[in-house]
Amino acid sequence: MPARAAHAPSYYAATIPQRPPRAALEGTLKADVAIVGAGFTGLNAALTLAEAGRRVVVLEAERVGWGATGRNGGQLHSGQRRDQHYLEAQYGPEMARRLWDLAEEAKALLHARAERHGIDCDWMPGLIEAAHKKRFVTEEWDYAEKLSRDYGYEKLRPLGREALAEAIGTDVYHGGVRDMGGGHLHPLKLAEGLAEAVERAGGAIHETSRVVRLEHGPSGAVLTTDSGGRVEAEAVLLAGNGYLAGLDAASEARVMPINNYILTSEPLTKTQADALIPGREAVSDSRFVVYYWRLTNDRRLLFGGGETYRRGGPRDLESFVRAHLAKVYPELAMVPASHVWGGTLAVTQTRLPAIRRTHPRVYVAAGFSGHGVAISGFSGHVVAQAILGDTDRFDVVSRLKTPPFPGGRMFRWPILALAMSWFSLRDRLW
């Protein structure tokens, strides 16, 4: 029997009600659908399936929300990870429009499920995109105009340098855009709320049940866990994102795990918080290796910055994140920290999600590239709809191009590290 898992030592884990782990899977179960991973993707898929009356079981190697779902910055962005200019050029205006509409539908699904199931996840509207280079300001303003003109999206407002400085408490940025259709939330509260909704709908969730083998038989798939359990299922969704090593080689070649890090301060006074982000929006910037931050509902600064591209993280996480924080808020570089943590997310070459059917009975949804709070959960919902027979949305998102990384599984890590080092240098110099 594997040891009971604990969440990362994050602010999120410290501010949810503590509950005993759900039972590990033992024995053999039969299910209509088995889902590997209890993050936003797997939980939303399970909820859609359970509410449709399907027998669904979710197998989680650790705890609900243990991976990127429960460790991320909690920011809800509009659109896909790539902008509409890129999508129009790659896929044409019709599909680009469909992808925009699906991204809006993803936000709506998140809010609808939180409201319907009574999930209090500290939602706060408003997200500011800050340009760290002067030449990016006009680009961001022009893009806001394009979204209004071509997509009917009216929730973006341009911010000049002075207005931005007042909004985010620092003058190191040159201007930006405020999106009142975006915002931020407590991701682990959302995940736990979704898990409870799955269970109320009749779905089963087994924690500390790592899937170690996936086999295909004449009538379905068989999953074996390290807890001694087996699930025989008619269909499978692999929803582990950056934590699916060994289960699907083709997806591993397309989906690269990388590590990102976050620090939260001790609570600030109301005066300090009002001087920092008076509107309480989330903020992210235009760096390729993005900085992102916000105030929590108890007035802590939550700041994310810095990535690593190898197994294991920096020896001193706090100093690592503080070095990035100091570039935005020098006066807060030594603010007392309450929690510092890291986690693994997954990226693709194109930064678009890899949503694929890899076998007649096996689906994969992964590679959300730091844009997964709404898109990852919606992707699980879309796969569930396809399993239920409605492939309309799946047929769109499965067309997204996610080619394998150069170098294959063995050499993708060093090649990615070289590429990301180049982008980090570009952030500083150009």
GROMACS .gro file of C-alpha atoms in nm:
model
  430
    1MET     CA    1   0.000   0.000   0.000
    2PRO     CA    2   0.150   0.341  -0.095
    3ALA     CA    3   0.208   0.602   0.175
    4ARG     CA    4  -0.067   0.859   0.219
    5ALA     CA    5   0.007   1.170   0.015
    6ALA     CA    6   0.020   1.526   0.142
    7HIS     CA    7  -0.035   1.841  -0.060
    8ALA     CA    8   0.254   2.071  -0.142
    9PRO     CA    9   0.321   2.319   0.143
   10SER     CA   10   0.121   2.590  -0.033
   11TYR     CA   11  -0.104   2.871   0.080
   12TYR     CA   12  -0.388   2.686  -0.092
   13ALA     CA   13  -0.337   2.364   0.104
   14ALA     CA   14  -0.316   2.562   0.429
   15THR     CA   15  -0.649   2.737   0.367
   16ILE     CA   16  -0.884   2.452   0.279
   17PRO     CA   17  -1.067   2.233   0.531
   18GLN     CA   18  -0.854   1.933   0.614
   19ARG     CA   19  -1.012   1.598   0.534
   20PRO     CA   20  -0.882   1.241   0.543
   21PRO     CA   21  -0.770   1.096   0.209
   22ARG     CA   22  -1.026   0.916   0.003
   23ALA     CA   23  -0.974   0.541   0.005
   24ALA     CA   24  -0.719   0.389  -0.231
   25LEU     CA   25  -0.858   0.148  -0.487
   26GLU     CA   26  -0.848  -0.218  -0.389
   27GLY     CA   27  -0.994  -0.507  -0.578
   28THR     CA   28  -1.154  -0.485  -0.922
   29LEU     CA   29  -1.412  -0.235  -1.042
   30LYS     CA   30  -1.608  -0.218  -1.363
   31ALA     CA   31  -1.684   0.127  -1.502
   32ASP     CA   32  -1.815   0.289  -1.814
   33VAL     CA   33  -1.527   0.540  -1.798
   34ALA     CA   34  -1.204   0.546  -1.599
   35ILE     CA   35  -1.023   0.877  -1.556
   36VAL     CA   36  -0.658   0.908  -1.457
   37GLY     CA   37  -0.599   1.229  -1.263
   38ALA     CA   38  -0.819   1.427  -1.022
   39GLY     CA   39  -0.734   1.776  -1.140
   40PHE     CA   40  -0.959   2.021  -1.323
   41THR     CA   41  -0.958   1.808  -1.640
   42GLY     CA   42  -1.046   1.479  -1.478
   43LEU     CA   43  -1.296   1.621  -1.229
   44ASN     CA   44  -1.493   1.815  -1.490
   45ALA     CA   45  -1.501   1.512  -1.719
   46ALA     CA   46  -1.619   1.296  -1.431
   47LEU     CA   47  -1.891   1.542  -1.335
   48THR     CA   48  -2.028   1.559  -1.690
   49LEU     CA   49  -2.030   1.179  -1.716
   50ALA     CA   50  -2.173   1.113  -1.370
   51GLU     CA   51  -2.452   1.365  -1.421
   52ALA     CA   52  -2.534   1.179  -1.745
   53GLY     CA   53  -2.573   0.856  -1.549
   54ARG     CA   54  -2.246   0.689  -1.648
   55ARG     CA   55  -2.045   0.476  -1.406
   56VAL     CA   56  -1.725   0.675  -1.369
   57VAL     CA   57  -1.419   0.621  -1.150
   58VAL     CA   58  -1.135   0.869  -1.103
   59LEU     CA   59  -0.792   0.735  -1.007
   60GLU     CA   60  -0.556   0.989  -0.850
   61ALA     CA   61  -0.194   0.908  -0.765
   62GLU     CA   62  -0.188   1.156  -0.473
   63ARG     CA   63  -0.476   1.380  -0.360
   64VAL     CA   64  -0.750   1.571  -0.542
   65GLY     CA   65  -0.587   1.879  -0.695
   66TRP     CA   66  -0.238   1.766  -0.593
   67GLY     CA   67  -0.072   1.866  -0.923
   68ALA     CA   68  -0.089   2.187  -1.125
   69THR     CA   69  -0.461   2.224  -1.045
   70GLY     CA   70  -0.393   2.293  -0.678
   71ARG     CA   71  -0.064   2.481  -0.712
   72ASN     CA   72  -0.116   2.738  -0.989
   73GLY     CA   73  -0.157   3.114  -0.975
   74GLY     CA   74  -0.536   3.094  -0.977
   75GLN     CA   75  -0.571   3.330  -1.274
   76LEU     CA   76  -0.860   3.298  -1.517
   77HIS     CA   77  -0.768   3.438  -1.861
   78SER     CA   78  -0.981   3.502  -2.168
   79GLY     CA   79  -0.919   3.324  -2.495
   80GLN     CA   80  -0.679   3.043  -2.574
   81ARG     CA   81  -0.311   3.037  -2.476
   82ARG     CA   82  -0.223   3.172  -2.823
   83ASP     CA   83  -0.388   3.491  -2.943
   84GLN     CA   84  -0.642   3.526  -3.221
   85HIS     CA   85  -0.384   3.660  -3.466
   86TYR     CA   86  -0.195   3.332  -3.437
   87LEU     CA   87  -0.507   3.118  -3.452
   88GLU     CA   88  -0.638   3.299  -3.759
   89ALA     CA   89  -0.305   3.255  -3.938
   90GLN     CA   90  -0.277   2.886  -3.847
   91TYR     CA   91  -0.637   2.772  -3.878
   92GLY     CA   92  -0.832   3.038  -4.063
   93PRO     CA   93  -1.092   3.286  -3.936
   94GLU     CA   94  -1.377   3.037  -3.898
   95MET     CA   95  -1.192   2.799  -3.669
   96ALA     CA   96  -1.025   3.089  -3.485
   97ARG     CA   97  -1.370   3.224  -3.409
   98ARG     CA   98  -1.485   2.884  -3.289
   99LEU     CA   99  -1.183   2.856  -3.059
  100TRP     CA  100  -1.256   3.199  -2.912
  101ASP     CA  101  -1.618   3.101  -2.851
  102LEU     CA  102  -1.510   2.777  -2.685
  103ALA     CA  103  -1.276   2.970  -2.454
  104GLU     CA  104  -1.565   3.193  -2.352
  105GLU     CA  105  -1.777   2.883  -2.298
  106ALA     CA  106  -1.497   2.747  -2.076
  107LYS     CA  107  -1.520   3.048  -1.845
  108ALA     CA  108  -1.897   3.020  -1.837
  109LEU     CA  109  -1.880   2.649  -1.747
  110LEU     CA  110  -1.648   2.721  -1.455
  111HIS     CA  111  -1.875   2.990  -1.314
  112ALA     CA  112  -2.192   2.789  -1.373
  113ARG     CA  113  -2.058   2.482  -1.194
  114ALA     CA  114  -1.924   2.684  -0.902
  115GLU     CA  115  -2.265   2.850  -0.861
  116ARG     CA  116  -2.474   2.537  -0.912
  117HIS     CA  117  -2.272   2.329  -0.667
  118GLY     CA  118  -2.221   2.605  -0.410
  119ILE     CA  119  -1.841   2.616  -0.444
  120ASP     CA  120  -1.694   2.920  -0.269
  121CYS     CA  121  -1.357   2.954  -0.441
  122ASP     CA  122  -1.278   3.319  -0.354
  123TRP     CA  123  -1.366   3.444  -0.702
  124MET     CA  124  -1.255   3.802  -0.778
  125PRO     CA  125  -1.316   3.961  -1.120
  126GLY     CA  126  -1.052   4.156  -1.309
  127LEU     CA  127  -0.718   4.068  -1.470
  128ILE     CA  128  -0.454   4.314  -1.589
  129GLU     CA  129  -0.203   4.237  -1.864
  130ALA     CA  130   0.108   4.454  -1.814
  131ALA     CA  131   0.355   4.530  -2.094
  132HIS     CA  132   0.717   4.501  -1.981
  133LYS     CA  133   0.842   4.657  -2.308
  134LYS     CA  134   0.721   4.992  -2.439
  135ARG     CA  135   0.661   4.861  -2.791
  136PHE     CA  136   0.418   4.599  -2.656
  137VAL     CA  137   0.170   4.863  -2.533
  138THR     CA  138   0.038   4.956  -2.876
  139GLU     CA  139   0.019   4.588  -2.967
  140GLU     CA  140  -0.194   4.513  -2.661
  141TRP     CA  141  -0.424   4.810  -2.723
  142ASP     CA  142  -0.463   4.716  -3.091
  143TYR     CA  143  -0.544   4.360  -2.991
  144ALA     CA  144  -0.812   4.482  -2.749
  145GLU     CA  145  -0.965   4.680  -3.035
  146LYS     CA  146  -0.951   4.374  -3.261
  147LEU     CA  147  -1.133   4.158  -3.004
  148SER     CA  148  -1.404   4.424  -2.978
  149ARG     CA  149  -1.437   4.470  -3.353
  150ASP     CA  150  -1.403   4.112  -3.477
  151TYR     CA  151  -1.520   3.904  -3.180
  152GLY     CA  152  -1.762   4.132  -2.998
  153TYR     CA  153  -1.560   4.116  -2.676
  154GLU     CA  154  -1.620   4.444  -2.489
  155LYS     CA  155  -1.459   4.375  -2.153
  156LEU     CA  156  -1.108   4.508  -2.227
  157ARG     CA  157  -0.994   4.858  -2.133
  158PRO     CA  158  -0.654   5.008  -2.223
  159LEU     CA  159  -0.432   5.139  -1.946
  160GLY     CA  160  -0.163   5.401  -1.999
  161ARG     CA  161   0.156   5.398  -1.796
  162GLU     CA  162   0.028   5.620  -1.516
  163ALA     CA  163  -0.307   5.443  -1.489
  164LEU     CA  164  -0.132   5.106  -1.483
  165ALA     CA  165   0.108   5.220  -1.211
  166GLU     CA  166  -0.188   5.329  -0.998
  167ALA     CA  167  -0.360   4.996  -1.058
  168ILE     CA  168  -0.065   4.768  -0.971
  169GLY     CA  169   0.152   4.976  -0.738
  170THR     CA  170   0.470   4.976  -0.950
  171ASP     CA  171   0.600   5.190  -1.236
  172VAL     CA  172   0.823   4.928  -1.400
  173TYR     CA  173   0.564   4.855  -1.673
  174HIS     CA  174   0.476   5.077  -1.970
  175GLY     CA  175   0.101   5.024  -2.004
  176GLY     CA  176  -0.145   4.742  -2.047
  177VAL     CA  177  -0.504   4.625  -2.061
  178ARG     CA  178  -0.763   4.546  -1.796
  179ASP     CA  179  -0.991   4.248  -1.869
  180MET     CA  180  -1.305   4.240  -1.657
  181GLY     CA  181  -1.395   3.905  -1.810
  182GLY     CA  182  -1.094   3.750  -1.642
  183GLY     CA  183  -1.015   3.727  -1.274
  184HIS     CA  184  -0.873   3.501  -1.007
  185LEU     CA  185  -0.974   3.233  -0.758
  186HIS     CA  186  -0.856   2.974  -0.506
  187PRO     CA  187  -0.792   2.672  -0.731
  188LEU     CA  188  -0.777   2.406  -0.463
  189LYS     CA  189  -1.112   2.514  -0.318
  190LEU     CA  190  -1.257   2.483  -0.667
  191ALA     CA  191  -1.105   2.136  -0.714
  192GLU     CA  192  -1.236   2.005  -0.383
  193GLY     CA  193  -1.579   2.147  -0.458
  194LEU     CA  194  -1.585   1.974  -0.796
  195ALA     CA  195  -1.475   1.646  -0.637
  196GLU     CA  196  -1.758   1.661  -0.389
  197ALA     CA  197  -2.001   1.734  -0.674
  198VAL     CA  198  -1.871   1.427  -0.862
  199GLU     CA  199  -1.931   1.208  -0.558
  200ARG     CA  200  -2.281   1.347  -0.502
  201ALA     CA  201  -2.359   1.263  -0.866
  202GLY     CA  202  -2.254   0.901  -0.809
  203GLY     CA  203  -1.894   0.908  -0.934
  204ALA     CA  204  -1.613   0.739  -0.740
  205ILE     CA  205  -1.276   0.900  -0.662
  206HIS     CA  206  -0.983   0.698  -0.529
  207GLU     CA  207  -0.679   0.885  -0.403
  208THR     CA  208  -0.327   0.742  -0.356
  209SER     CA  209  -0.402   0.509  -0.645
  210ARG     CA  210  -0.132   0.559  -0.906
  211VAL     CA  211  -0.203   0.391  -1.238
  212VAL     CA  212   0.103   0.188  -1.335
  213ARG     CA  213  -0.032  -0.002  -1.633
  214LEU     CA  214  -0.286   0.054  -1.909
  215GLU     CA  215  -0.379  -0.246  -2.122
  216HIS     CA  216  -0.629  -0.291  -2.401
  217GLY     CA  217  -0.860  -0.589  -2.423
  218PRO     CA  218  -1.131  -0.697  -2.666
  219SER     CA  219  -1.409  -0.531  -2.466
  220GLY     CA  220  -1.231  -0.236  -2.307
  221ALA     CA  221  -0.928  -0.111  -2.121
  222VAL     CA  222  -0.779  -0.242  -1.797
  223LEU     CA  223  -0.597  -0.009  -1.557
  224THR     CA  224  -0.382  -0.143  -1.274
  225THR     CA  225  -0.283   0.071  -0.976
  226ASP     CA  226   0.003   0.053  -0.728
  227SER     CA  227  -0.257   0.015  -0.452
  228GLY     CA  228  -0.346  -0.329  -0.584
  229GLY     CA  229  -0.661  -0.226  -0.766
  230ARG     CA  230  -0.789  -0.283  -1.118
  231VAL     CA  231  -1.049  -0.101  -1.322
  232GLU     CA  232  -1.209  -0.252  -1.629
  233ALA     CA  233  -1.356   0.032  -1.835
  234GLU     CA  234  -1.514   0.083  -2.173
  235ALA     CA  235  -1.332   0.417  -2.216
  236VAL     CA  236  -1.038   0.594  -2.053
  237LEU     CA  237  -0.936   0.959  -2.018
  238LEU     CA  238  -0.572   1.028  -1.931
  239ALA     CA  239  -0.594   1.360  -1.749
  240GLY     CA  240  -0.269   1.373  -1.553
  241ASN     CA  241  -0.113   1.656  -1.759
  242GLY     CA  242   0.255   1.667  -1.651
  243TYR     CA  243   0.227   1.352  -1.438
  244LEU     CA  244   0.153   1.077  -1.690
  245ALA     CA  245   0.500   0.924  -1.726
  246GLY     CA  246   0.487   0.582  -1.881
  247LEU     CA  247   0.118   0.561  -1.975
  248ASP     CA  248   0.116   0.705  -2.327
  249ALA     CA  249   0.445   0.752  -2.510
  250ALA     CA  250   0.297   0.949  -2.799
  251SER     CA  251   0.150   1.207  -2.559
  252GLU     CA  252   0.472   1.228  -2.359
  253ALA     CA  253   0.655   1.321  -2.678
  254ARG     CA  254   0.416   1.614  -2.724
  255VAL     CA  255   0.367   1.727  -2.363
  256MET     CA  256   0.667   1.855  -2.167
  257PRO     CA  257   0.661   1.889  -1.786
  258ILE     CA  258   0.821   2.210  -1.656
  259ASN     CA  259   0.839   2.355  -1.306
  260ASN     CA  260   0.712   2.692  -1.180
  261TYR     CA  261   0.728   2.859  -0.837
  262ILE     CA  262   0.511   3.080  -0.615
  263LEU     CA  263   0.555   3.279  -0.294
  264THR     CA  264   0.288   3.421  -0.068
  265SER     CA  265   0.355   3.695   0.186
  266GLU     CA  266   0.223   3.722   0.535
  267PRO     CA  267  -0.102   3.925   0.536
  268LEU     CA  268  -0.056   4.289   0.441
  269THR     CA  269  -0.240   4.571   0.612
  270LYS     CA  270  -0.539   4.714   0.427
  271THR     CA  271  -0.338   5.030   0.361
  272GLN     CA  272  -0.053   4.827   0.209
  273ALA     CA  273  -0.293   4.620   0.000
  274ASP     CA  274  -0.480   4.927  -0.125
  275ALA     CA  275  -0.152   5.086  -0.230
  276LEU     CA  276  -0.048   4.769  -0.412
  277ILE     CA  277  -0.357   4.660  -0.609
  278PRO     CA  278  -0.653   4.878  -0.506
  279GLY     CA  279  -0.893   4.707  -0.750
  280ARG     CA  280  -0.784   4.358  -0.635
  281GLU     CA  281  -0.731   4.237  -0.994
  282ALA     CA  282  -0.488   3.966  -1.085
  283VAL     CA  283  -0.186   4.075  -1.289
  284SER     CA  284   0.033   3.900  -1.544
  285ASP     CA  285   0.296   4.047  -1.771
  286SER     CA  286   0.417   4.015  -2.128
  287ARG     CA  287   0.734   3.817  -2.060
  288PHE     CA  288   0.760   3.483  -2.235
  289VAL     CA  289   0.861   3.343  -1.896
  290VAL     CA  290   0.571   3.523  -1.737
  291TYR     CA  291   0.543   3.691  -1.397
  292TYR     CA  292   0.196   3.675  -1.240
  293TRP     CA  293   0.059   3.797  -0.910
  294ARG     CA  294  -0.247   3.900  -0.713
  295LEU     CA  295  -0.378   3.963  -0.363
  296THR     CA  296  -0.557   3.679  -0.189
  297ASN     CA  297  -0.883   3.745  -0.008
  298ASP     CA  298  -0.690   3.771   0.321
  299ARG     CA  299  -0.457   4.034   0.167
  300ARG     CA  300  -0.146   3.826   0.101
  301LEU     CA  301   0.062   3.899  -0.206
  302LEU     CA  302   0.075   3.581  -0.415
  303PHE     CA  303   0.359   3.613  -0.667
  304GLY     CA  304   0.470   3.359  -0.928
  305GLY     CA  305   0.794   3.387  -1.118
  306GLY     CA  306   1.071   3.170  -1.252
  307GLU     CA  307   1.076   2.830  -1.416
  308THR     CA  308   1.314   2.536  -1.427
  309TYR     CA  309   1.337   2.272  -1.696
  310ARG     CA  310   1.492   1.978  -1.518
  311ARG     CA  311   1.374   1.729  -1.261
  312GLY     CA  312   1.393   1.882  -0.918
  313GLY     CA  313   1.381   2.251  -0.833
  314PRO     CA  314   1.609   2.519  -0.691
  315ARG     CA  315   1.769   2.440  -0.357
  316ASP     CA  316   1.639   2.764  -0.209
  317LEU     CA  317   1.291   2.823  -0.348
  318GLU     CA  318   1.231   3.138  -0.147
  319SER     CA  319   1.542   3.316  -0.271
  320PHE     CA  320   1.468   3.198  -0.625
  321VAL     CA  321   1.120   3.357  -0.629
  322ARG     CA  322   1.230   3.668  -0.436
  323ALA     CA  323   1.483   3.750  -0.707
  324HIS     CA  324   1.196   3.777  -0.955
  325LEU     CA  325   0.967   3.963  -0.713
  326ALA     CA  326   1.239   4.225  -0.662
  327LYS     CA  327   1.222   4.317  -1.032
  328VAL     CA  328   0.857   4.418  -0.995
  329TYR     CA  329   0.837   4.540  -0.635
  330PRO     CA  330   1.188   4.616  -0.505
  331GLU     CA  331   1.042   4.747  -0.180
  332LEU     CA  332   0.875   4.408  -0.118
  333ALA     CA  333   1.175   4.192  -0.198
  334MET     CA  334   1.215   4.098   0.168
  335VAL     CA  335   0.850   4.095   0.271
  336PRO     CA  336   0.794   3.811   0.522
  337ALA     CA  337   0.678   3.498   0.340
  338SER     CA  338   0.414   3.260   0.470
  339HIS     CA  339   0.441   2.990   0.201
  340VAL     CA  340   0.671   2.908  -0.091
  341TRP     CA  341   0.609   2.616  -0.324
  342GLY     CA  342   0.664   2.482  -0.671
  343GLY     CA  343   0.487   2.247  -0.903
  344THR     CA  344   0.484   2.086  -1.241
  345LEU     CA  345   0.275   2.204  -1.531
  346ALA     CA  346   0.297   2.087  -1.889
  347VAL     CA  347   0.359   2.274  -2.213
  348THR     CA  348   0.339   2.184  -2.580
  349GLN     CA  349   0.550   2.320  -2.865
  350THR     CA  350   0.264   2.537  -2.988
  351ARG     CA  351   0.136   2.621  -2.637
  352LEU     CA  352  -0.202   2.482  -2.741
  353PRO     CA  353  -0.350   2.184  -2.554
  354ALA     CA  354  -0.301   1.828  -2.676
  355ILE     CA  355  -0.653   1.686  -2.684
  356ARG     CA  356  -0.649   1.363  -2.876
  357ARG     CA  357  -0.795   1.019  -2.916
  358THR     CA  358  -0.495   0.785  -2.910
  359HIS     CA  359  -0.686   0.456  -2.923
  360PRO     CA  360  -1.051   0.372  -2.996
  361ARG     CA  361  -1.112   0.370  -2.619
  362VAL     CA  362  -0.845   0.614  -2.490
  363TYR     CA  363  -0.850   0.994  -2.483
  364VAL     CA  364  -0.580   1.235  -2.365
  365ALA     CA  365  -0.620   1.600  -2.259
  366ALA     CA  366  -0.299   1.772  -2.147
  367GLY     CA  367  -0.045   2.047  -2.218
  368PHE     CA  368  -0.239   2.356  -2.108
  369SER     CA  369   0.081   2.562  -2.093
  370GLY     CA  370  -0.004   2.781  -1.795
  371HIS     CA  371  -0.351   2.866  -1.923
  372GLY     CA  372  -0.547   2.585  -1.768
  373VAL     CA  373  -0.778   2.722  -1.498
  374ALA     CA  374  -1.070   2.736  -1.741
  375ILE     CA  375  -0.940   2.554  -2.049
  376SER     CA  376  -0.827   2.236  -1.871
  377GLY     CA  377  -1.161   2.178  -1.702
  378PHE     CA  378  -1.349   2.259  -2.018
  379SER     CA  379  -1.130   2.013  -2.211
  380GLY     CA  380  -1.233   1.738  -1.971
  381HIS     CA  381  -1.597   1.834  -2.026
  382VAL     CA  382  -1.545   1.826  -2.404
  383VAL     CA  383  -1.392   1.477  -2.391
  384ALA     CA  384  -1.678   1.359  -2.172
  385GLN     CA  385  -1.926   1.496  -2.424
  386ALA     CA  386  -1.746   1.302  -2.699
  387ILE     CA  387  -1.766   0.982  -2.495
  388LEU     CA  388  -2.138   1.048  -2.453
  389GLY     CA  389  -2.174   1.082  -2.831
  390ASP     CA  390  -2.157   1.459  -2.888
  391THR     CA  391  -1.827   1.515  -3.072
  392ASP     CA  392  -1.896   1.869  -3.197
  393ARG     CA  393  -1.648   2.047  -2.967
  394PHE     CA  394  -1.402   1.759  -2.957
  395ASP     CA  395  -1.379   1.764  -3.337
  396VAL     CA  396  -1.264   2.127  -3.315
  397VAL     CA  397  -1.009   2.105  -3.033
  398SER     CA  398  -0.861   1.776  -3.154
  399ARG     CA  399  -0.750   1.959  -3.469
  400LEU     CA  400  -0.507   2.176  -3.268
  401LYS     CA  401  -0.152   2.108  -3.378
  402THR     CA  402   0.077   1.972  -3.106
  403PRO     CA  403   0.379   1.817  -3.280
  404PRO     CA  404   0.635   1.611  -3.086
  405PHE     CA  405   0.923   1.796  -2.925
  406PRO     CA  406   1.257   1.767  -3.107
  407GLY     CA  407   1.484   1.502  -2.964
  408GLY     CA  408   1.212   1.265  -2.856
  409ARG     CA  409   1.152   1.167  -2.495
  410MET     CA  410   1.523   1.130  -2.414
  411PHE     CA  411   1.656   1.466  -2.539
  412ARG     CA  412   1.354   1.696  -2.512
  413TRP     CA  413   1.457   1.827  -2.166
  414PRO     CA  414   1.796   1.977  -2.264
  415ILE     CA  415   1.659   2.111  -2.591
  416LEU     CA  416   1.370   2.281  -2.409
  417ALA     CA  417   1.610   2.424  -2.149
  418LEU     CA  418   1.819   2.583  -2.426
  419ALA     CA  419   1.509   2.725  -2.595
  420MET     CA  420   1.364   2.868  -2.275
  421SER     CA  421   1.698   3.021  -2.179
  422TRP     CA  422   1.692   3.202  -2.512
  423PHE     CA  423   1.341   3.335  -2.450
  424SER     CA  424   1.441   3.447  -2.100
  425LEU     CA  425   1.736   3.638  -2.251
  426ARG     CA  426   1.499   3.792  -2.507
  427ASP     CA  427   1.269   3.907  -2.227
  428ARG     CA  428   1.559   4.103  -2.079
  429LEU     CA  429   1.723   4.245  -2.391
  430TRP     CA  430   1.459   4.308  -2.659
   0.00000   0.00000   0.00000
